[in-house]
XYZ file of C-alpha atoms in Angstrom:
543
model
C 130.756 124.409 72.922
C 127.005 124.681 72.762
C 126.385 128.077 71.165
C 123.544 127.161 68.867
C 119.735 126.676 69.181
C 118.754 123.181 67.994
C 115.340 122.649 66.520
C 113.269 119.540 66.170
C 110.678 120.042 63.411
C 106.967 119.421 64.214
C 106.398 115.565 63.847
C 103.739 113.772 61.915
C 101.781 110.840 63.339
C 103.302 107.421 62.687
C 101.457 105.796 59.724
C 99.293 102.702 60.554
C 100.288 99.697 58.702
C 97.412 97.668 57.247
C 98.826 94.115 57.520
C 97.309 93.057 54.186
C 97.755 89.558 52.927
C 101.207 88.878 51.650
C 102.536 92.223 53.086
C 105.967 92.035 54.582
C 104.715 93.394 57.935
C 102.111 90.610 58.210
C 104.673 87.936 57.455
C 107.146 89.418 60.006
C 104.413 89.732 62.638
C 103.238 86.072 62.125
C 106.845 84.727 62.373
C 107.354 86.786 65.591
C 104.121 85.561 67.128
C 105.208 81.955 66.540
C 108.653 82.650 67.998
C 107.305 84.327 71.168
C 104.952 81.403 71.628
C 107.780 78.938 71.437
C 110.429 80.775 73.455
C 109.669 81.766 77.038
C 111.266 84.976 78.262
C 112.601 85.784 81.744
C 111.987 89.387 82.747
C 114.093 90.805 85.521
C 113.780 94.099 87.334
C 115.979 96.885 85.934
C 117.289 99.081 88.741
C 120.114 101.531 88.071
C 120.730 99.838 84.718
C 121.273 96.367 86.356
C 119.122 93.250 86.043
C 117.804 92.338 89.454
C 116.129 88.980 90.314
C 114.316 88.261 93.392
C 112.824 85.231 95.186
C 109.374 86.032 93.839
C 108.216 85.676 90.243
C 104.954 84.999 88.305
C 103.922 83.645 84.975
C 103.004 85.801 81.882
C 100.154 84.078 80.141
C 97.946 84.723 77.039
C 94.426 85.888 78.229
C 92.892 84.031 75.245
C 94.754 80.831 76.124
C 95.485 80.826 79.850
C 97.437 77.626 79.620
C 99.951 79.228 77.280
C 102.830 80.615 79.350
C 104.937 83.291 77.644
C 107.574 83.571 80.451
C 108.029 84.752 83.922
C 108.714 88.148 85.455
C 110.415 88.950 88.735
C 108.492 90.888 91.412
C 110.169 93.686 93.468
C 109.713 93.786 97.181
C 110.326 96.630 99.654
C 114.127 96.046 99.503
C 114.233 96.436 95.676
C 111.899 99.432 95.699
C 114.277 101.277 98.159
C 117.227 100.334 95.755
C 115.274 101.940 92.906
C 114.669 105.016 94.706
C 118.429 105.253 95.603
C 119.159 104.592 91.879
C 116.820 107.335 90.761
C 118.291 109.888 93.257
C 121.834 109.013 92.287
C 121.065 109.609 88.595
C 118.985 112.814 89.073
C 121.573 115.588 88.988
C 123.450 114.336 85.983
C 120.269 113.649 84.011
C 118.655 116.936 84.815
C 121.768 118.666 83.717
C 122.313 116.788 80.487
C 121.996 119.287 77.529
C 118.435 119.097 76.338
C 119.291 118.043 72.712
C 120.977 114.938 74.058
C 118.011 113.989 76.283
C 115.723 114.547 73.226
C 117.851 112.400 70.903
C 117.472 109.342 73.193
C 113.667 109.446 72.903
C 113.757 110.179 69.183
C 115.994 107.220 68.618
C 113.764 104.999 70.721
C 110.854 105.959 68.504
C 112.834 104.987 65.413
C 113.849 101.766 66.951
C 110.333 101.026 67.974
C 108.868 101.628 64.442
C 111.780 99.996 62.760
C 113.561 96.769 63.679
C 111.476 96.067 66.707
C 108.074 96.714 65.266
C 107.053 93.097 64.918
C 108.557 92.108 68.409
C 106.557 94.861 70.194
C 103.308 94.193 68.287
C 103.569 90.433 68.966
C 104.239 90.864 72.629
C 101.192 93.202 72.919
C 98.989 90.893 71.053
C 99.949 87.827 73.094
C 100.317 89.445 76.490
C 97.334 91.792 76.304
C 95.088 89.891 73.866
C 94.990 92.561 71.178
C 94.345 91.813 67.436
C 97.015 93.010 65.001
C 95.285 96.375 64.317
C 94.852 97.163 67.979
C 98.444 96.313 68.797
C 99.672 98.396 65.804
C 97.782 101.518 66.899
C 98.894 101.043 70.483
C 102.346 99.893 71.104
C 103.692 101.039 67.768
C 101.955 104.221 66.506
C 100.725 105.813 69.673
C 103.792 105.091 71.590
C 106.130 106.452 68.885
C 103.745 109.508 68.656
C 104.146 110.161 72.397
C 107.934 109.923 72.141
C 108.233 112.306 69.103
C 105.451 114.859 69.916
C 106.540 115.120 73.574
C 110.029 115.994 72.432
C 108.610 118.678 70.201
C 106.187 119.942 72.880
C 109.057 120.230 75.437
C 111.167 122.112 73.014
C 108.280 124.572 72.377
C 107.778 125.042 76.122
C 111.460 125.740 76.606
C 111.128 128.565 74.025
C 108.546 130.372 76.067
C 110.330 133.332 77.830
C 108.977 136.382 79.702
C 109.069 140.028 78.445
C 111.931 142.335 79.281
C 111.773 145.936 80.547
C 114.455 148.565 79.808
C 117.777 147.586 81.431
C 116.478 144.097 82.568
C 116.809 140.679 81.067
C 114.177 138.225 82.356
C 114.594 134.535 81.851
C 112.801 131.349 82.834
C 114.499 127.973 83.482
C 112.463 124.837 83.196
C 113.976 122.616 85.867
C 112.965 119.016 86.763
C 111.024 118.369 89.959
C 112.829 118.306 93.279
C 112.752 114.475 93.719
C 111.712 111.378 91.732
C 108.495 110.642 89.889
C 106.415 107.486 90.562
C 104.626 106.052 87.573
C 101.945 103.322 87.807
C 100.645 102.163 84.475
C 97.692 100.062 83.253
C 97.283 96.867 81.277
C 95.128 98.144 78.426
C 97.612 100.371 76.589
C 101.269 99.622 76.333
C 101.563 103.158 74.894
C 100.326 104.614 78.141
C 102.935 102.552 80.114
C 105.601 104.019 77.917
C 104.258 107.625 78.115
C 103.754 107.702 81.859
C 107.402 106.934 82.518
C 109.027 108.865 79.642
C 107.090 112.122 79.767
C 108.540 113.026 83.174
C 111.900 111.676 82.258
C 111.953 113.929 79.117
C 111.636 116.863 81.335
C 114.695 115.908 83.312
C 113.108 113.734 86.084
C 114.070 110.270 87.224
C 111.321 107.708 87.433
C 110.261 104.443 89.195
C 108.022 102.622 86.810
C 105.495 100.047 88.054
C 104.066 98.397 84.971
C 100.805 96.365 85.199
C 101.432 92.641 85.819
C 99.248 91.947 82.760
C 101.174 94.232 80.414
C 104.761 93.524 81.613
C 105.910 91.724 78.408
C 105.476 94.637 76.029
C 106.507 97.200 78.663
C 109.682 95.246 79.240
C 110.656 95.126 75.598
C 110.089 98.978 75.407
C 112.364 99.369 78.565
C 115.060 97.471 76.503
C 114.487 99.800 73.616
C 115.116 102.837 75.899
C 118.300 101.445 77.132
C 119.504 100.586 73.595
C 118.638 104.163 72.621
C 121.086 105.380 75.282
C 118.932 106.125 78.292
C 121.390 106.501 81.233
C 121.223 104.055 84.067
C 118.878 104.926 86.881
C 116.721 107.419 84.862
C 113.860 104.992 84.589
C 113.806 102.017 86.911
C 111.589 99.173 85.888
C 110.053 97.531 89.017
C 107.037 95.299 88.656
C 105.695 94.863 92.146
C 102.610 94.523 94.233
C 100.575 97.587 94.647
C 100.657 97.334 98.473
C 104.499 97.507 98.470
C 104.618 100.370 96.034
C 102.112 102.247 98.314
C 104.097 101.376 101.442
C 107.634 102.346 100.137
C 107.374 104.662 97.250
C 104.299 106.849 97.674
C 105.151 108.149 101.187
C 108.899 108.562 100.496
C 110.085 112.163 101.293
C 111.583 112.489 97.804
C 108.528 111.484 95.853
C 107.789 114.721 93.842
C 105.328 113.529 91.360
C 102.796 110.625 90.679
C 101.924 109.792 87.183
C 98.938 107.343 87.003
C 96.486 105.565 84.856
C 94.079 103.073 86.461
C 90.907 102.867 88.610
C 89.348 105.737 90.319
C 89.439 103.963 93.693
C 93.148 103.393 93.530
C 93.937 106.989 92.549
C 91.622 108.238 95.420
C 93.600 105.920 97.887
C 96.868 107.425 96.534
C 95.631 110.932 96.969
C 94.491 110.248 100.603
C 97.902 108.695 101.311
C 99.672 111.609 99.961
C 97.637 113.991 102.153
C 98.417 111.976 105.215
C 102.126 112.296 104.436
C 102.098 115.893 103.341
C 104.377 117.083 106.222
C 107.010 114.519 105.233
C 107.622 115.524 101.517
C 110.456 117.757 100.352
C 108.014 119.337 98.034
C 104.352 119.132 97.277
C 103.930 116.233 94.962
C 102.317 116.586 91.517
C 99.485 114.172 91.209
C 98.414 113.450 87.616
C 95.907 110.759 86.992
C 93.513 109.407 84.390
C 91.095 107.153 85.910
C 87.652 105.466 85.278
C 84.941 106.255 82.814
C 81.430 105.537 81.783
C 81.615 106.730 78.289
C 78.519 107.511 76.295
C 77.027 107.762 72.821
C 74.037 110.127 72.720
C 71.888 109.881 69.541
C 69.449 112.510 68.300
C 66.472 111.623 66.143
C 68.324 113.107 63.143
C 71.244 110.719 63.527
C 72.539 108.723 60.633
C 71.546 105.114 61.669
C 74.202 103.358 59.697
C 76.970 105.517 61.158
C 75.452 105.284 64.606
C 75.262 101.526 64.667
C 78.809 101.056 63.199
C 80.292 103.283 65.895
C 78.373 101.737 68.706
C 79.789 98.315 67.612
C 83.326 99.560 67.238
C 83.259 101.906 70.208
C 81.882 99.268 72.579
C 83.592 96.084 71.419
C 86.991 96.818 69.955
C 89.566 95.502 72.421
C 86.680 94.008 74.289
C 85.505 97.258 75.763
C 88.732 97.586 77.795
C 89.753 100.983 76.516
C 89.426 103.874 78.978
C 87.349 105.528 76.265
C 85.178 102.601 75.308
C 81.496 103.344 74.814
C 79.522 101.529 77.503
C 76.223 103.380 77.473
C 73.974 104.745 74.765
C 70.898 106.877 74.491
C 68.740 106.186 71.475
C 65.506 107.912 70.568
C 62.346 105.772 70.148
C 61.929 106.695 66.516
C 65.271 105.241 65.595
C 65.407 102.222 67.865
C 63.704 99.574 65.671
C 66.203 100.172 62.778
C 69.209 100.656 65.172
C 68.330 97.286 66.945
C 68.015 95.433 63.621
C 71.368 96.875 62.344
C 73.094 96.061 65.690
C 71.902 92.457 65.444
C 73.192 92.164 61.915
C 76.606 93.627 62.595
C 77.234 91.873 65.879
C 76.270 88.525 64.390
C 79.232 88.988 62.062
C 81.810 89.504 64.755
C 84.303 86.665 65.308
C 85.884 86.107 68.726
C 88.928 84.105 69.429
C 92.762 83.759 69.479
C 94.770 86.756 68.343
C 96.786 84.630 66.026
C 93.666 84.167 63.924
C 93.648 87.568 62.113
C 89.967 87.120 61.162
C 88.970 87.777 64.803
C 87.981 91.269 65.681
C 87.211 90.406 69.393
C 89.569 88.627 71.709
C 89.749 87.772 75.447
C 89.445 90.114 78.412
C 92.595 90.504 80.348
C 92.440 88.030 83.273
C 90.250 85.873 85.516
C 89.434 88.644 87.964
C 88.148 90.884 85.072
C 86.207 87.984 83.497
C 84.505 87.286 86.770
C 83.588 90.934 87.381
C 82.024 91.290 83.901
C 80.126 87.971 84.406
C 78.773 89.165 87.700
C 77.266 92.238 85.948
C 75.768 90.063 83.256
C 74.304 87.683 85.772
C 72.863 90.688 87.598
C 71.054 91.831 84.450
C 69.705 88.334 83.801
C 68.077 88.407 87.185
C 66.687 91.930 87.041
C 63.228 93.042 85.895
C 64.536 96.454 84.903
C 66.830 95.436 81.986
C 67.173 92.549 79.495
C 70.036 91.233 77.370
C 69.116 91.344 73.734
C 72.412 90.150 72.242
C 75.298 88.168 73.572
C 75.641 87.533 77.359
C 77.574 84.318 77.208
C 80.950 83.935 79.028
C 83.434 81.011 78.778
C 86.844 80.777 80.433
C 87.525 77.168 79.730
C 90.322 78.076 77.258
C 90.605 81.891 77.481
C 88.721 84.607 79.248
C 86.072 85.239 76.565
C 82.952 87.351 77.001
C 80.572 87.700 74.124
C 79.846 91.235 72.860
C 76.789 91.988 74.948
C 73.968 94.523 74.425
C 71.532 95.330 77.271
C 68.393 97.476 77.136
C 67.578 99.185 80.336
C 64.267 100.591 81.348
C 65.767 103.595 83.284
C 68.795 105.698 82.564
C 70.035 104.979 86.103
C 70.176 101.233 85.890
C 73.281 99.679 87.319
C 75.064 98.901 84.023
C 74.251 102.472 82.774
C 76.150 104.131 85.604
C 78.935 101.760 86.861
C 82.154 101.070 85.082
C 82.379 97.468 83.850
C 85.504 97.543 81.638
C 84.394 94.853 79.319
C 82.474 94.227 76.088
C 79.045 95.285 77.482
C 76.938 98.103 75.990
C 73.778 99.147 77.848
C 71.141 101.183 75.859
C 68.414 103.362 77.116
C 65.621 104.150 74.618
C 64.244 107.485 75.360
C 60.973 109.113 74.178
C 61.695 111.664 71.432
C 59.905 114.407 73.482
C 62.103 113.765 76.533
C 65.356 114.921 75.047
C 66.133 117.476 77.752
C 65.378 115.086 80.643
C 67.536 112.368 79.081
C 70.463 114.815 78.536
C 70.201 115.692 82.178
C 70.314 111.995 83.023
C 73.405 111.491 80.811
C 75.156 114.368 82.466
C 74.332 113.394 86.048
C 73.803 109.711 86.302
C 77.621 108.898 86.828
C 80.497 110.642 88.580
C 82.718 110.131 85.513
C 83.563 112.539 82.726
C 86.062 110.993 80.263
C 84.716 110.623 76.767
C 81.423 110.898 75.025
C 79.887 111.313 71.581
C 76.787 112.779 69.910
C 75.298 111.434 66.654
C 72.995 113.964 64.842
C 72.666 115.538 61.357
C 70.672 118.557 62.728
C 73.305 121.163 63.491
C 71.098 122.958 66.033
C 70.700 119.622 67.854
C 74.427 119.131 67.911
C 74.963 122.417 69.471
C 72.221 121.894 72.057
C 73.427 118.428 73.093
C 77.135 119.497 73.116
C 76.281 122.357 75.487
C 74.073 120.327 77.666
C 76.964 117.807 78.096
C 79.666 120.436 78.414
C 81.237 118.974 81.533
C 80.263 115.314 80.873
C 83.301 114.459 78.933
C 86.950 115.720 78.603
C 86.993 114.260 75.079
C 83.851 114.862 73.025
C 83.120 113.561 69.602
C 80.596 114.631 66.923
C 79.441 111.719 64.758
C 82.308 109.480 65.725
C 82.874 106.810 68.342
C 84.313 108.159 71.629
C 87.647 106.163 71.208
C 90.636 106.602 69.183
C 92.350 109.874 70.415
C 95.411 110.484 68.533
C 98.543 112.149 70.014
C 98.890 115.703 68.784
C 95.333 115.743 67.458
C 92.914 115.035 70.434
C 94.744 115.555 73.712
C 93.236 112.934 76.072
C 91.845 113.087 79.596
C 88.718 113.736 81.727
C 87.655 115.379 84.841
C 85.182 114.624 87.655
C 85.999 110.995 88.782
C 87.745 110.383 85.545
C 90.993 112.123 86.475
C 92.883 115.483 86.673
C 92.445 116.107 82.861
C 96.188 116.833 82.424
C 95.801 115.845 78.749
C 98.263 113.214 77.621
C 99.349 113.831 74.062
C 99.684 117.657 74.611
C 102.098 120.182 76.175
C 99.731 120.511 79.111
C 100.832 117.207 80.538
C 104.535 118.110 80.220
C 104.179 121.282 82.234
C 103.265 119.129 85.175
C 106.815 117.653 85.226
C 108.614 121.022 85.063
C 109.629 123.301 87.929
C 110.134 126.806 86.820
C 112.669 129.244 88.037
C 112.428 132.902 87.100
C 115.592 134.853 86.806
C 115.738 138.617 86.667
C 119.061 140.243 85.801
C 119.423 143.920 85.989
C 122.181 145.066 83.577
C 123.145 148.268 85.382
C 121.965 148.122 88.956
C 120.608 151.390 90.546
C 122.745 153.024 93.189
C 120.304 155.772 94.504
C 118.012 154.896 97.364
C 115.671 157.833 97.139
C 112.682 157.770 94.668
C 111.892 160.907 92.514
C 108.571 161.334 94.307
C 110.453 162.237 97.473
C 111.757 165.491 96.095
C 109.794 168.499 97.435
C 109.649 171.895 95.666
């Protein structure tokens, strides 16, 4: 009999392993990389706990060596998506009513499996499938994903504790139910942790989920799905359905039982989903919760008092780690004229040291962009700059897809703060700098705030405290995550809740309790201990 209150202590962030020479984690990771390169994997759909194979499948390749096939994955069609909806609906009542401590234990166990015996397997799959170096894979598919699982369990527990006040003779209570239907999750290629979080956060709150992983992150996402099943996730709670976006949009989004949509991806796709939901609003059982983190054009704004060494280091890391493919990657910078000669010289020095190549060579900081489509899009922007009189490439600019999809870390200097590469999202290793006159600070701040429709991340570099206050206030709505004297990347679960507004999303802050509220459906209960039996009120008595 459950007559106790079970408590999960506040978690700490998963420590990041360094992969130093001769360390056991480095040896294990290199061995696992070799194994996955040698042994191709076949990835089925997982619907209602069953492995499902279809007539359609595609190769999983290494972006840094596109001739290297890691395996194949099966692609769901309309039939399989309807099967997944049926499985989610069939599992819903039992999952929602499972005692909280048992739901929570599944995700805590998954975190321990992830950071324990499957650490090398998940890291290697992320490195090979998404072209991440060892450090980027470690902080993504291991540390951040484990943090999401552990912190979200704790956040959910703390939400459940919140109860209303009582008046005399009344006991007020709030139940935190799941949504009235299933949740659809569409997840991106750039962070395996986001894939894991977007499907598990709603599930943690008692919802069942259809999970469409990105085709270019399916390997690491599949291995995480296997971990969830090993941890005891009941069949049908999360259904793993790689598929075409058009089929997901045709079958899943307009379904009457679709009660929530959890998304990370492009602004355009999210806008289309929102329009589709509005067109189907009369058909839903309940108003769907739409939660999305979308595009960004993340900035670094330098004041004349900035520390040049810190500024240049963080421009390089903010713009070029993971090839500029982080949602938070710095892609535009505003540098005062007085600092530009020194900043330019230091950038040239630091960028010249960067090595680019295969992820299995641990001396490479930069690897490949995700696929041919992305490669071509980035090259188109670079070609545009080469032909424009309003900007010039001062570093990098070379692209080569003969072996893998490699784009050199590229620095552009634009003559105006509204140049194409200063305002449009590129999602690659391209940094555009606008050098502003020192006496035009206010005008440049206005340009930074208004030149794009995005508001995801941004950073200020300054030593002058008054300048920090001024710049932070001027850019108040320009970024949902704002950094002072640090790069605009690297948000940590439980420390910097992540998300932006404007065209960057609904700002429902992954990595905090705010996101979890979106997957809960409250019921308020008032119980009167001794009900009244008199109809008349005292005011009705006349002298």
